[in-house]
PDB file of N, CA and C in Angstrom:
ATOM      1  N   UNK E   1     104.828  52.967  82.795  1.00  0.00           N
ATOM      2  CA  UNK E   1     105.286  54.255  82.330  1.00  0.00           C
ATOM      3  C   UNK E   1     104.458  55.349  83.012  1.00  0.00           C
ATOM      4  N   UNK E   2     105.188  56.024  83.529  1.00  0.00           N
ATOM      5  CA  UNK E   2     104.201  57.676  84.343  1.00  0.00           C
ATOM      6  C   UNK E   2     104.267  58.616  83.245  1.00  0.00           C
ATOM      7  N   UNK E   3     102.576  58.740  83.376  1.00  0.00           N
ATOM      8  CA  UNK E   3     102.167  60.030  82.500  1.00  0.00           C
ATOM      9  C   UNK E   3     103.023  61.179  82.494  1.00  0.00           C
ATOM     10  N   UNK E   4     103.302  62.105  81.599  1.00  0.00           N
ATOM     11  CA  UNK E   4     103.894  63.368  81.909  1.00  0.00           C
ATOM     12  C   UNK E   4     102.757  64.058  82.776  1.00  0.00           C
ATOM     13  N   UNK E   5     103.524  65.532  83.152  1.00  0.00           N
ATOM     14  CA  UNK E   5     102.086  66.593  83.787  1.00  0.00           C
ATOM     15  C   UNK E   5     101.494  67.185  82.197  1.00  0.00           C
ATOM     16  N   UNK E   6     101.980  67.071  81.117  1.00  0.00           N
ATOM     17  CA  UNK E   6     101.017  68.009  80.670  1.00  0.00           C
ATOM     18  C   UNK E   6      99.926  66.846  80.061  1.00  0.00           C
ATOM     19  N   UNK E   7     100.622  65.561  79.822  1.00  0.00           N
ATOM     20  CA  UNK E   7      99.422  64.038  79.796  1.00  0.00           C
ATOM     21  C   UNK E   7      98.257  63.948  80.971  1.00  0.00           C
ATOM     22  N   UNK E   8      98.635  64.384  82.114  1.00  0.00           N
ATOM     23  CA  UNK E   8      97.527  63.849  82.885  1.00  0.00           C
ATOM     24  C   UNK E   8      96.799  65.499  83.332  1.00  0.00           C
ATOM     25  N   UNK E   9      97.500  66.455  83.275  1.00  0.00           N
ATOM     26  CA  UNK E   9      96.519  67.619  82.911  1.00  0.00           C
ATOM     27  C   UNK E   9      95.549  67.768  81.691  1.00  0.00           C
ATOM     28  N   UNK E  10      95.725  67.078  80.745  1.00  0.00           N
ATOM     29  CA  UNK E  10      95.125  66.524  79.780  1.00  0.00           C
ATOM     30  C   UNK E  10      93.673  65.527  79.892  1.00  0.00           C
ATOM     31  N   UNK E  11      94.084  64.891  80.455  1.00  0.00           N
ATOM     32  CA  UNK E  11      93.479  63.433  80.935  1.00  0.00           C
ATOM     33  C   UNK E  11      92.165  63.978  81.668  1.00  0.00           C
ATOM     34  N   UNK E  12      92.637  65.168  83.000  1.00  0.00           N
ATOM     35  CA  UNK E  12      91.731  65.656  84.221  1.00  0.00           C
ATOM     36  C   UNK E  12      90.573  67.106  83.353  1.00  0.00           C
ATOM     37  N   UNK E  13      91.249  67.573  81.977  1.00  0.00           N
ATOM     38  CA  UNK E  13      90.435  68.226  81.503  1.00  0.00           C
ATOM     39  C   UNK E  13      88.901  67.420  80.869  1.00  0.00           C
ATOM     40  N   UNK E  14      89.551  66.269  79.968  1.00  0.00           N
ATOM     41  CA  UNK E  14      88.417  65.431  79.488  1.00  0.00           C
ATOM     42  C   UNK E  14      87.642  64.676  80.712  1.00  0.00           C
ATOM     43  N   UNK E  15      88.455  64.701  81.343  1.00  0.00           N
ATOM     44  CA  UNK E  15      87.554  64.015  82.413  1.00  0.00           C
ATOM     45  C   UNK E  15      85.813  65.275  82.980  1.00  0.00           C
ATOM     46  N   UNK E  16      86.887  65.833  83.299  1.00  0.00           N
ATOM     47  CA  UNK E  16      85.783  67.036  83.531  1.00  0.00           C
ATOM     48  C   UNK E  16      84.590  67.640  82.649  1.00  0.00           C
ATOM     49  N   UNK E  17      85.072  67.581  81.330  1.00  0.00           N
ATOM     50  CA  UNK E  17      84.054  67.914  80.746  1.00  0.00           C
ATOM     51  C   UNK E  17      83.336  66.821  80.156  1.00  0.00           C
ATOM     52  N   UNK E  18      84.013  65.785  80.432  1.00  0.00           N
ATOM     53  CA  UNK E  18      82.666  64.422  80.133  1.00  0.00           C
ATOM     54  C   UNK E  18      81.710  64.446  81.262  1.00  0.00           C
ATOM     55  N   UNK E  19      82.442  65.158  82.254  1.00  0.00           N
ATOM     56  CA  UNK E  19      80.947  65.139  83.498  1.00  0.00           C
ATOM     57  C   UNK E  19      80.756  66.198  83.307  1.00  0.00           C
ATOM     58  N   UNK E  20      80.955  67.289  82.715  1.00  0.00           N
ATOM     59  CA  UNK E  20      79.901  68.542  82.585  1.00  0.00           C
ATOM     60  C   UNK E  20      78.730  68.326  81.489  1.00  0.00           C
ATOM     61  N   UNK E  21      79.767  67.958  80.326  1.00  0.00           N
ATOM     62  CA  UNK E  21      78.531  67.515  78.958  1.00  0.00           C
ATOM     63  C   UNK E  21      77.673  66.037  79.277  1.00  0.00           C
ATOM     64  N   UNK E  22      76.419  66.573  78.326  1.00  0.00           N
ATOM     65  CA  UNK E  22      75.973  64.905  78.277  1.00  0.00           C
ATOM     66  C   UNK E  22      76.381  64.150  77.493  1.00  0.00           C
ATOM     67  N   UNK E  23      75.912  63.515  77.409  1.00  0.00           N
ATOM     68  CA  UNK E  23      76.218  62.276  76.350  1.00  0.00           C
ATOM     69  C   UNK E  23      76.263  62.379  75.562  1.00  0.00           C
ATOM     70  N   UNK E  24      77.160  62.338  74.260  1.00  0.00           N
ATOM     71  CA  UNK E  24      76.586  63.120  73.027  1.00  0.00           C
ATOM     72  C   UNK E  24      75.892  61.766  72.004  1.00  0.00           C
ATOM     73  N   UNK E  25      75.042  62.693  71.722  1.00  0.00           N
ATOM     74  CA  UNK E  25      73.851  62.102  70.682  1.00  0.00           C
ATOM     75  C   UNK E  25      74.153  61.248  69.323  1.00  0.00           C
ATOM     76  N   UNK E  26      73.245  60.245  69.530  1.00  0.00           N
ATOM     77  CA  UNK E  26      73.690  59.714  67.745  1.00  0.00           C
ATOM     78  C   UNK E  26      74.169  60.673  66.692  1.00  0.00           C
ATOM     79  N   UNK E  27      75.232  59.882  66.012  1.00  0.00           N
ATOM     80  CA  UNK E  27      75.873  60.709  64.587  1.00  0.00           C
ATOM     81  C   UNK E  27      74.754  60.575  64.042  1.00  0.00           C
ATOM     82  N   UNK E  28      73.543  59.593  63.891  1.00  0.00           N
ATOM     83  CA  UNK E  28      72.524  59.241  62.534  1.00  0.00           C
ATOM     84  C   UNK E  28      71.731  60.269  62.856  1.00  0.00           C
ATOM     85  N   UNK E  29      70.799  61.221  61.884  1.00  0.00           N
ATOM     86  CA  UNK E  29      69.598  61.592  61.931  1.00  0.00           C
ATOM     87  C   UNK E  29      68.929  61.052  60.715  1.00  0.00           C
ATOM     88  N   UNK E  30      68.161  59.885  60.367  1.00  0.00           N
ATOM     89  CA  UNK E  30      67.987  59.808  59.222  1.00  0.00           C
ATOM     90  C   UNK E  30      68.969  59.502  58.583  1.00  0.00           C
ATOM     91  N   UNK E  31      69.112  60.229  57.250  1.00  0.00           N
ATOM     92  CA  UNK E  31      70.097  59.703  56.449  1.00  0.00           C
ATOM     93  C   UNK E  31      71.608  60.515  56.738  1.00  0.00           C
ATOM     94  N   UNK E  32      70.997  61.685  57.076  1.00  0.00           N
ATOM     95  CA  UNK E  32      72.610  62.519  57.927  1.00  0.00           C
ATOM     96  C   UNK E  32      73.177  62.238  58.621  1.00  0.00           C
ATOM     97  N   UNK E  33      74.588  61.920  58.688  1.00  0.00           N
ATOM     98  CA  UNK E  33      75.258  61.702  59.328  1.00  0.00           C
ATOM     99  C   UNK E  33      75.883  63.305  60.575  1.00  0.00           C
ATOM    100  N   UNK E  34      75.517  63.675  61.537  1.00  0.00           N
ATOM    101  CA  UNK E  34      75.911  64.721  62.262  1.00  0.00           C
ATOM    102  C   UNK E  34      77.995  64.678  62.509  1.00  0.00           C
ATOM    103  N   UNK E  35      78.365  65.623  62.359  1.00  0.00           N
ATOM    104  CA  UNK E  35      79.582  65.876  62.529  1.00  0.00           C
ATOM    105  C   UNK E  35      79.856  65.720  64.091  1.00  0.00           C
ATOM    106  N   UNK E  36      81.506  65.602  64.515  1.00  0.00           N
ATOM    107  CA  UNK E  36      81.269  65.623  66.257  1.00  0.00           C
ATOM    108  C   UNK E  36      81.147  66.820  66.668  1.00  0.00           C
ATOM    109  N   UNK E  37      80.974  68.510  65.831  1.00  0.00           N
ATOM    110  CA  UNK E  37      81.425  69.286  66.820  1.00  0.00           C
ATOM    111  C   UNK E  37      79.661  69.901  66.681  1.00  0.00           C
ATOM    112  N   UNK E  38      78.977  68.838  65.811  1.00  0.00           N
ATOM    113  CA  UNK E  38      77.773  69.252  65.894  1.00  0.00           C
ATOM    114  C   UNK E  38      76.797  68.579  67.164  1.00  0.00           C
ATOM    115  N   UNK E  39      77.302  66.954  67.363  1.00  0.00           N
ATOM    116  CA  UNK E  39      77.003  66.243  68.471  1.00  0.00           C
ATOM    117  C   UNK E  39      77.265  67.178  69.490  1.00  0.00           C
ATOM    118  N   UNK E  40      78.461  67.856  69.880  1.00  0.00           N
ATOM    119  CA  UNK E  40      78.765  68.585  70.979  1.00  0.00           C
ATOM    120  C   UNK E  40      77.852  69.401  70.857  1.00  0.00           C
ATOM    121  N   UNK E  41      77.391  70.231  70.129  1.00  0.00           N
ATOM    122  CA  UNK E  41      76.897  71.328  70.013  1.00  0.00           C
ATOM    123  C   UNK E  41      75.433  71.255  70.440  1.00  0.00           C
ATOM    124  N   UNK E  42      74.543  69.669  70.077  1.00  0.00           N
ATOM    125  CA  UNK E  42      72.901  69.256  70.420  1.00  0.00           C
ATOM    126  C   UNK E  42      73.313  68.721  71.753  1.00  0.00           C
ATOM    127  N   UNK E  43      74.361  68.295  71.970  1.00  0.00           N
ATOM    128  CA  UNK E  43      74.624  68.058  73.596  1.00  0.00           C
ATOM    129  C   UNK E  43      74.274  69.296  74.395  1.00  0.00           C
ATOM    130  N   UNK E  44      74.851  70.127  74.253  1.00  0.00           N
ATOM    131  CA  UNK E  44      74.852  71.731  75.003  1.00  0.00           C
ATOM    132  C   UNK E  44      73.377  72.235  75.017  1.00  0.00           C
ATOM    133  N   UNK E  45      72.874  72.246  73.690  1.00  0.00           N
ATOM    134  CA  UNK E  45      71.334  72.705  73.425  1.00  0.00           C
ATOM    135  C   UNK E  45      70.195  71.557  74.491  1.00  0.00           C
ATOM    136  N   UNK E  46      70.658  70.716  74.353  1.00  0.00           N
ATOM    137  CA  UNK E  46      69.643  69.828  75.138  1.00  0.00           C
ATOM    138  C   UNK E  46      70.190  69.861  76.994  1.00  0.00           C
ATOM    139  N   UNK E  47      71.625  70.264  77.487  1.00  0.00           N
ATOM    140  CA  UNK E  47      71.916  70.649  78.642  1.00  0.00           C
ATOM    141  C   UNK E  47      71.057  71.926  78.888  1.00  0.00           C
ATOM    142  N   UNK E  48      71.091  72.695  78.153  1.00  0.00           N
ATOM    143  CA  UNK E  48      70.466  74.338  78.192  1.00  0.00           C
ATOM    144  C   UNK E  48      69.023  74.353  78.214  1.00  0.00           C
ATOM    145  N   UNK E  49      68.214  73.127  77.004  1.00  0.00           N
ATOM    146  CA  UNK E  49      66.574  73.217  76.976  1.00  0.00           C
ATOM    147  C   UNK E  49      66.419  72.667  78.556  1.00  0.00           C
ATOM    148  N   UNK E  50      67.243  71.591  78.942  1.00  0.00           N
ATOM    149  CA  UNK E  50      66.557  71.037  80.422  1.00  0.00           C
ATOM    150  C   UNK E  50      66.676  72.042  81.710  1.00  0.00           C
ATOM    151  N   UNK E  51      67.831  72.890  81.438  1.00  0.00           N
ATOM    152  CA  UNK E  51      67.804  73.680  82.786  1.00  0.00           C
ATOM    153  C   UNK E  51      66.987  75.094  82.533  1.00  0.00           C
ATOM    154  N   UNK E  52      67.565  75.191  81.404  1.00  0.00           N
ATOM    155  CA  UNK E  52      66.351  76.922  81.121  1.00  0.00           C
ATOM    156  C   UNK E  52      65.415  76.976  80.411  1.00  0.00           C
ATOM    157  N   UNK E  53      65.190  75.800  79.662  1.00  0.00           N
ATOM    158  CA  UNK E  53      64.009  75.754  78.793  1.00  0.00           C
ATOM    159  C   UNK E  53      63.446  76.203  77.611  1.00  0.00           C
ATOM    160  N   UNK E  54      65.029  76.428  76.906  1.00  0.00           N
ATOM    161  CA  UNK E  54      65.263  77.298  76.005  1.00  0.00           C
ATOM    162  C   UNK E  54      66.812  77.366  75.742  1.00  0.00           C
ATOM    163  N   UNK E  55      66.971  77.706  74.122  1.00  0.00           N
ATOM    164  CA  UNK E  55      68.469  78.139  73.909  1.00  0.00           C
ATOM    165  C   UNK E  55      68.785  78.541  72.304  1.00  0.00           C
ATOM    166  N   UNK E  56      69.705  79.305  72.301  1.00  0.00           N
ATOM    167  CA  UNK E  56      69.972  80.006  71.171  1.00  0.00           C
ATOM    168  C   UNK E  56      71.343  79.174  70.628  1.00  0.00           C
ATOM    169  N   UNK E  57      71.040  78.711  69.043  1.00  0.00           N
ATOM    170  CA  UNK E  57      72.406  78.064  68.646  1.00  0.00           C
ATOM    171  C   UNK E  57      72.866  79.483  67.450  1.00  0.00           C
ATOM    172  N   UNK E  58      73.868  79.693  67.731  1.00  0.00           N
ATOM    173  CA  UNK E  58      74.468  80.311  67.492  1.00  0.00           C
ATOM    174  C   UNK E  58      75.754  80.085  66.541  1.00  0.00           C
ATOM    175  N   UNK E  59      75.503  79.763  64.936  1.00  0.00           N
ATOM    176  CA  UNK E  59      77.487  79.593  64.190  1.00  0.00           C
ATOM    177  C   UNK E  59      77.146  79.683  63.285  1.00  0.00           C
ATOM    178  N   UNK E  60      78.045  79.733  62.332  1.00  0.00           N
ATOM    179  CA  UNK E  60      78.007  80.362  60.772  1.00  0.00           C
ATOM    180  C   UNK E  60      77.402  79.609  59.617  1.00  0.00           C
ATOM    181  N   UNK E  61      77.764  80.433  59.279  1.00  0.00           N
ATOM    182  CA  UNK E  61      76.785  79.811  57.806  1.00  0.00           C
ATOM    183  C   UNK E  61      77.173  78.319  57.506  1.00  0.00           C
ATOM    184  N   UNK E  62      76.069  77.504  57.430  1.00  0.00           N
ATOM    185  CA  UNK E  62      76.759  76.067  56.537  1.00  0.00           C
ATOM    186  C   UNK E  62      77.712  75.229  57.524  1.00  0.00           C
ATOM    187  N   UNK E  63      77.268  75.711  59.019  1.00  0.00           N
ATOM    188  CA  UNK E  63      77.886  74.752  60.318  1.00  0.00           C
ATOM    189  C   UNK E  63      76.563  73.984  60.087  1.00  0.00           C
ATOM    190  N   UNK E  64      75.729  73.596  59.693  1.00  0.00           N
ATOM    191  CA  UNK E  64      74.567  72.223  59.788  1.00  0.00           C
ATOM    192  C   UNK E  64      73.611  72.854  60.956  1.00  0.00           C
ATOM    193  N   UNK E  65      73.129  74.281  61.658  1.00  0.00           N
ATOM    194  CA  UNK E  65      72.305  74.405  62.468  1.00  0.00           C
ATOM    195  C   UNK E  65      71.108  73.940  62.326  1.00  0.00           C
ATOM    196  N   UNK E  66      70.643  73.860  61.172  1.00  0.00           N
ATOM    197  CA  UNK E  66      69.042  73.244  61.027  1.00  0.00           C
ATOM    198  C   UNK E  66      69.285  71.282  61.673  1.00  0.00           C
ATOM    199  N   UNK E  67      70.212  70.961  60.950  1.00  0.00           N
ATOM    200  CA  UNK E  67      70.730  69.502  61.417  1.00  0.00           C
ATOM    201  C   UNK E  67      70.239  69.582  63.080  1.00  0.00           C
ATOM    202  N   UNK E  68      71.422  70.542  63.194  1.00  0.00           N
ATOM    203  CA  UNK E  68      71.363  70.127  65.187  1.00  0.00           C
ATOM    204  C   UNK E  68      70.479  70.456  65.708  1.00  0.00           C
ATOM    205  N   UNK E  69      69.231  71.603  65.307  1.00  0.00           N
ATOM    206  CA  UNK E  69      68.017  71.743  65.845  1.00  0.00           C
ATOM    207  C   UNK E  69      67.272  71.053  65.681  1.00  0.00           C
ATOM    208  N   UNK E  70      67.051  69.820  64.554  1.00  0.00           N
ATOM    209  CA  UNK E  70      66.030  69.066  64.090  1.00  0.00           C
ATOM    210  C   UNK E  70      66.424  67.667  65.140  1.00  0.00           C
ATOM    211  N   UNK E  71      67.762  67.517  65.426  1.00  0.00           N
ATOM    212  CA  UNK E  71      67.861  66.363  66.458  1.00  0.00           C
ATOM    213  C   UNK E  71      68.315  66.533  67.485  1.00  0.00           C
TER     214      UNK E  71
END
């Protein structure tokens, strides 16, 4: 079966940003379980501490920021 174009335009986006992001990090911290858009989110912070050495997390109230800074 051939992919549609908007399936494999699909396909070439995740592709891409699995090689832009790293790896994303264990769900476990302890007894917390991290959400995925929080994994994404300590992914980015730890892309950002290695190249600039530093980074600002930035989201609203009761998104788990202490979570994603502590792992």
């Amino acid at each position: 079966m051939v992919a549609s174009a908007a399936e494999r335009l699909r396909r070439c986006k995740a592709a891409i940003a699995a090689a832009y992001l790293d790896v994303l990090p264990s769900a476990s911290l302890g007894s917390v379980v991290l959400r995925d858009d929080q994994r994404r989110i300590v992914a980015r912070a730890r892309r950002a501490l290695a190249l600039h050495r530093g980074c600002l997390i930035g989201e609203e109230v009761g998104r788990g920021k202490t979570f994603v800074a502590l792992s």
